[in-house]
PDB file of C-alpha atoms in Angstrom:
ATOM      1  CA  UNK A   1       7.023  -6.448 -13.976  1.00 55.00           C
ATOM      2  CA  UNK A   2       5.236  -7.973 -10.984  1.00 68.00           C
ATOM      3  CA  UNK A   3       7.446  -5.973  -8.651  1.00 72.00           C
ATOM      4  CA  UNK A   4       6.380  -2.613 -10.072  1.00 65.00           C
ATOM      5  CA  UNK A   5       2.932  -2.451  -8.358  1.00 64.00           C
ATOM      6  CA  UNK A   6       4.459  -3.526  -5.062  1.00 65.00           C
ATOM      7  CA  UNK A   7       7.189  -0.892  -5.395  1.00 64.00           C
ATOM      8  CA  UNK A   8       4.638   1.802  -6.216  1.00 62.00           C
ATOM      9  CA  UNK A   9       2.506   0.820  -3.215  1.00 68.00           C
ATOM     10  CA  UNK A  10       5.558   0.961  -0.936  1.00 67.00           C
ATOM     11  CA  UNK A  11       6.568   4.357  -2.309  1.00 64.00           C
ATOM     12  CA  UNK A  12       3.030   5.722  -1.793  1.00 67.00           C
ATOM     13  CA  UNK A  13       2.966   4.407   1.775  1.00 65.00           C
ATOM     14  CA  UNK A  14       6.318   6.022   2.558  1.00 64.00           C
ATOM     15  CA  UNK A  15       5.282   9.371   1.116  1.00 60.00           C
ATOM     16  CA  UNK A  16       1.980   9.377   3.009  1.00 53.00           C
ATOM     17  CA  UNK A  17       3.743   8.392   6.221  1.00 51.00           C
ATOM     18  CA  UNK A  18       6.267  11.215   5.882  1.00 45.00           C
ATOM     19  CA  UNK A  19       3.541  13.801   5.272  1.00 44.00           C
ATOM     20  CA  UNK A  20       1.432  12.503   8.164  1.00 44.00           C
ATOM     21  CA  UNK A  21       4.320  12.583  10.629  1.00 44.00           C
ATOM     22  CA  UNK A  22       4.993  16.269   9.918  1.00 46.00           C
ATOM     23  CA  UNK A  23       1.443  17.359  10.745  1.00 46.00           C
ATOM     24  CA  UNK A  24       0.613  16.693  14.387  1.00 56.00           C
ATOM     25  CA  UNK A  25      -2.951  15.566  14.801  1.00 70.00           C
ATOM     26  CA  UNK A  26      -4.293  16.123  18.291  1.00 75.00           C
ATOM     27  CA  UNK A  27      -5.823  12.893  19.519  1.00 69.00           C
ATOM     28  CA  UNK A  28      -7.197  14.843  22.479  1.00 72.00           C
ATOM     29  CA  UNK A  29      -9.004  17.906  21.169  1.00 82.00           C
ATOM     30  CA  UNK A  30      -8.367  21.194  22.971  1.00 87.00           C
ATOM     31  CA  UNK A  31     -11.710  22.108  24.580  1.00 88.00           C
ATOM     32  CA  UNK A  32     -13.387  25.420  23.789  1.00 84.00           C
ATOM     33  CA  UNK A  33     -13.264  26.295  27.503  1.00 86.00           C
ATOM     34  CA  UNK A  34      -9.455  26.190  27.561  1.00 91.00           C
ATOM     35  CA  UNK A  35      -7.642  29.372  28.533  1.00 92.00           C
ATOM     36  CA  UNK A  36      -4.521  30.690  26.807  1.00 92.00           C
ATOM     37  CA  UNK A  37      -1.335  31.870  28.472  1.00 92.00           C
ATOM     38  CA  UNK A  38       2.435  31.815  28.628  1.00 94.00           C
ATOM     39  CA  UNK A  39       3.648  29.024  30.913  1.00 95.00           C
ATOM     40  CA  UNK A  40       7.033  28.277  32.494  1.00 95.00           C
ATOM     41  CA  UNK A  41       7.935  25.468  34.885  1.00 96.00           C
ATOM     42  CA  UNK A  42       9.023  26.765  38.309  1.00 96.00           C
ATOM     43  CA  UNK A  43       9.597  23.658  40.444  1.00 94.00           C
ATOM     44  CA  UNK A  44       8.035  20.214  40.928  1.00 91.00           C
ATOM     45  CA  UNK A  45       4.320  20.716  40.242  1.00 93.00           C
ATOM     46  CA  UNK A  46       4.453  24.532  40.268  1.00 96.00           C
ATOM     47  CA  UNK A  47       4.243  26.566  37.058  1.00 96.00           C
ATOM     48  CA  UNK A  48       4.071  30.248  36.235  1.00 95.00           C
ATOM     49  CA  UNK A  49       1.193  31.273  33.967  1.00 94.00           C
ATOM     50  CA  UNK A  50       1.291  34.843  32.688  1.00 92.00           C
ATOM     51  CA  UNK A  51       3.559  35.682  35.631  1.00 91.00           C
ATOM     52  CA  UNK A  52       1.243  34.153  38.245  1.00 93.00           C
ATOM     53  CA  UNK A  53       2.325  31.056  40.186  1.00 95.00           C
ATOM     54  CA  UNK A  54      -0.127  28.157  39.876  1.00 95.00           C
ATOM     55  CA  UNK A  55      -0.125  24.500  40.850  1.00 96.00           C
ATOM     56  CA  UNK A  56      -0.542  21.508  38.579  1.00 96.00           C
ATOM     57  CA  UNK A  57      -3.163  19.062  39.793  1.00 96.00           C
ATOM     58  CA  UNK A  58      -2.213  15.471  40.646  1.00 94.00           C
ATOM     59  CA  UNK A  59      -2.177  13.578  37.354  1.00 92.00           C
ATOM     60  CA  UNK A  60      -1.903  16.727  35.220  1.00 95.00           C
ATOM     61  CA  UNK A  61      -1.008  16.052  31.595  1.00 95.00           C
ATOM     62  CA  UNK A  62       1.024  18.246  29.277  1.00 96.00           C
ATOM     63  CA  UNK A  63       1.059  17.657  25.509  1.00 95.00           C
ATOM     64  CA  UNK A  64       3.926  19.072  23.448  1.00 94.00           C
ATOM     65  CA  UNK A  65       3.696  20.339  19.853  1.00 92.00           C
ATOM     66  CA  UNK A  66       4.142  16.780  18.562  1.00 92.00           C
ATOM     67  CA  UNK A  67       1.150  15.618  20.629  1.00 91.00           C
ATOM     68  CA  UNK A  68       3.335  13.618  23.023  1.00 93.00           C
ATOM     69  CA  UNK A  69       2.881  13.863  26.777  1.00 94.00           C
ATOM     70  CA  UNK A  70       5.794  15.376  28.666  1.00 95.00           C
ATOM     71  CA  UNK A  71       6.711  15.932  32.292  1.00 95.00           C
ATOM     72  CA  UNK A  72       6.484  19.449  33.768  1.00 94.00           C
ATOM     73  CA  UNK A  73      10.282  19.752  33.842  1.00 94.00           C
ATOM     74  CA  UNK A  74      10.355  19.288  30.041  1.00 95.00           C
ATOM     75  CA  UNK A  75       8.103  22.326  29.505  1.00 95.00           C
ATOM     76  CA  UNK A  76      10.053  24.910  27.462  1.00 93.00           C
ATOM     77  CA  UNK A  77      10.401  28.329  29.123  1.00 92.00           C
ATOM     78  CA  UNK A  78       7.680  30.800  28.186  1.00 91.00           C
ATOM     79  CA  UNK A  79       5.637  28.350  26.120  1.00 92.00           C
ATOM     80  CA  UNK A  80       2.410  29.607  24.597  1.00 93.00           C
ATOM     81  CA  UNK A  81      -0.179  27.119  25.843  1.00 94.00           C
ATOM     82  CA  UNK A  82      -3.863  26.408  26.168  1.00 94.00           C
ATOM     83  CA  UNK A  83      -4.770  25.000  29.568  1.00 94.00           C
ATOM     84  CA  UNK A  84      -7.757  23.835  31.589  1.00 94.00           C
ATOM     85  CA  UNK A  85      -8.262  24.435  35.305  1.00 94.00           C
ATOM     86  CA  UNK A  86     -10.113  21.936  37.521  1.00 92.00           C
ATOM     87  CA  UNK A  87     -12.556  22.590  40.371  1.00 90.00           C
ATOM     88  CA  UNK A  88      -9.673  23.024  42.831  1.00 92.00           C
ATOM     89  CA  UNK A  89      -8.254  25.872  40.729  1.00 92.00           C
ATOM     90  CA  UNK A  90      -5.311  23.718  39.693  1.00 95.00           C
ATOM     91  CA  UNK A  91      -4.140  23.202  36.118  1.00 96.00           C
ATOM     92  CA  UNK A  92      -4.877  19.676  34.942  1.00 93.00           C
ATOM     93  CA  UNK A  93      -4.535  19.779  31.128  1.00 95.00           C
ATOM     94  CA  UNK A  94      -1.950  21.720  29.070  1.00 96.00           C
ATOM     95  CA  UNK A  95      -1.340  21.854  25.323  1.00 95.00           C
ATOM     96  CA  UNK A  96       1.820  23.542  23.983  1.00 95.00           C
ATOM     97  CA  UNK A  97       0.604  25.283  20.836  1.00 92.00           C
ATOM     98  CA  UNK A  98       1.872  24.979  17.301  1.00 90.00           C
ATOM     99  CA  UNK A  99       1.949  28.216  15.261  1.00 88.00           C
ATOM    100  CA  UNK A 100      -1.262  27.136  13.491  1.00 86.00           C
ATOM    101  CA  UNK A 101      -3.030  26.516  16.810  1.00 87.00           C
ATOM    102  CA  UNK A 102      -1.739  29.801  18.222  1.00 85.00           C
ATOM    103  CA  UNK A 103      -3.350  31.677  15.322  1.00 85.00           C
ATOM    104  CA  UNK A 104      -6.806  30.515  16.419  1.00 81.00           C
ATOM    105  CA  UNK A 105      -8.472  32.979  18.804  1.00 79.00           C
ATOM    106  CA  UNK A 106      -9.188  31.574  22.261  1.00 71.00           C
ATOM    107  CA  UNK A 107     -10.287  32.908  25.611  1.00 63.00           C
ATOM    108  CA  UNK A 108      -7.709  33.550  28.282  1.00 57.00           C
ATOM    109  CA  UNK A 109      -4.838  35.587  29.480  1.00 48.00           C
ATOM    110  CA  UNK A 110      -5.049  38.471  27.032  1.00 49.00           C
ATOM    111  CA  UNK A 111      -2.703  36.803  24.514  1.00 47.00           C
ATOM    112  CA  UNK A 112      -3.826  37.394  20.961  1.00 40.00           C
ATOM    113  CA  UNK A 113      -6.686  39.737  21.912  1.00 37.00           C
ATOM    114  CA  UNK A 114      -8.670  36.978  23.578  1.00 36.00           C
ATOM    115  CA  UNK A 115     -10.424  36.465  26.773  1.00 38.00           C
ATOM    116  CA  UNK A 116     -10.590  36.110  30.439  1.00 40.00           C
ATOM    117  CA  UNK A 117      -7.690  37.138  32.630  1.00 43.00           C
ATOM    118  CA  UNK A 118      -6.443  34.835  35.346  1.00 44.00           C
ATOM    119  CA  UNK A 119      -7.150  37.487  37.959  1.00 44.00           C
ATOM    120  CA  UNK A 120     -10.829  37.521  37.000  1.00 43.00           C
ATOM    121  CA  UNK A 121     -10.958  33.718  36.895  1.00 42.00           C
ATOM    122  CA  UNK A 122      -9.685  33.407  40.459  1.00 44.00           C
ATOM    123  CA  UNK A 123     -11.229  36.548  41.910  1.00 46.00           C
ATOM    124  CA  UNK A 124     -13.180  36.006  45.074  1.00 49.00           C
ATOM    125  CA  UNK A 125     -16.411  37.924  45.462  1.00 50.00           C
ATOM    126  CA  UNK A 126     -16.146  40.844  47.855  1.00 53.00           C
ATOM    127  CA  UNK A 127     -17.374  40.130  51.343  1.00 55.00           C
ATOM    128  CA  UNK A 128     -20.555  41.873  52.377  1.00 55.00           C
ATOM    129  CA  UNK A 129     -20.050  44.690  54.826  1.00 55.00           C
ATOM    130  CA  UNK A 130     -21.042  43.640  58.338  1.00 58.00           C
ATOM    131  CA  UNK A 131     -24.162  45.300  59.566  1.00 61.00           C
ATOM    132  CA  UNK A 132     -24.257  46.690  63.059  1.00 64.00           C
ATOM    133  CA  UNK A 133     -27.304  46.561  65.202  1.00 60.00           C
ATOM    134  CA  UNK A 134     -28.301  49.899  66.653  1.00 61.00           C
ATOM    135  CA  UNK A 135     -26.872  50.444  70.099  1.00 64.00           C
ATOM    136  CA  UNK A 136     -29.536  50.860  72.796  1.00 68.00           C
ATOM    137  CA  UNK A 137     -28.899  53.437  75.444  1.00 64.00           C
TER     138      UNK A 137
END
């Protein structure tokens, strides 16, 4: 009879562990400023986001659906992701989304009726028209 409580405790621990392992818990929260897009690895530190070629920053990190970091070459083709761009306009954080995360509205890329397009993010302001001084005769 003394083994019964120990067996029950072991069974409870195993059941909780199995349930916990099936629900990825992001240890690094996806920031509200993250943009959303479809990303594919092109070569080395180059990726395509929504059809536009972009560069990963040095030290960029990519988290898969299981919340494990992966290398850019392990990025599945056409992955729905949230990503953050640094001050050099390079991608430095990427999260491959689970279906539950993808259902949450987020700014960026026009995927899921949300947000800012990449073109607007990287648009340069138009240059002012040069003014000419009047010509003296």
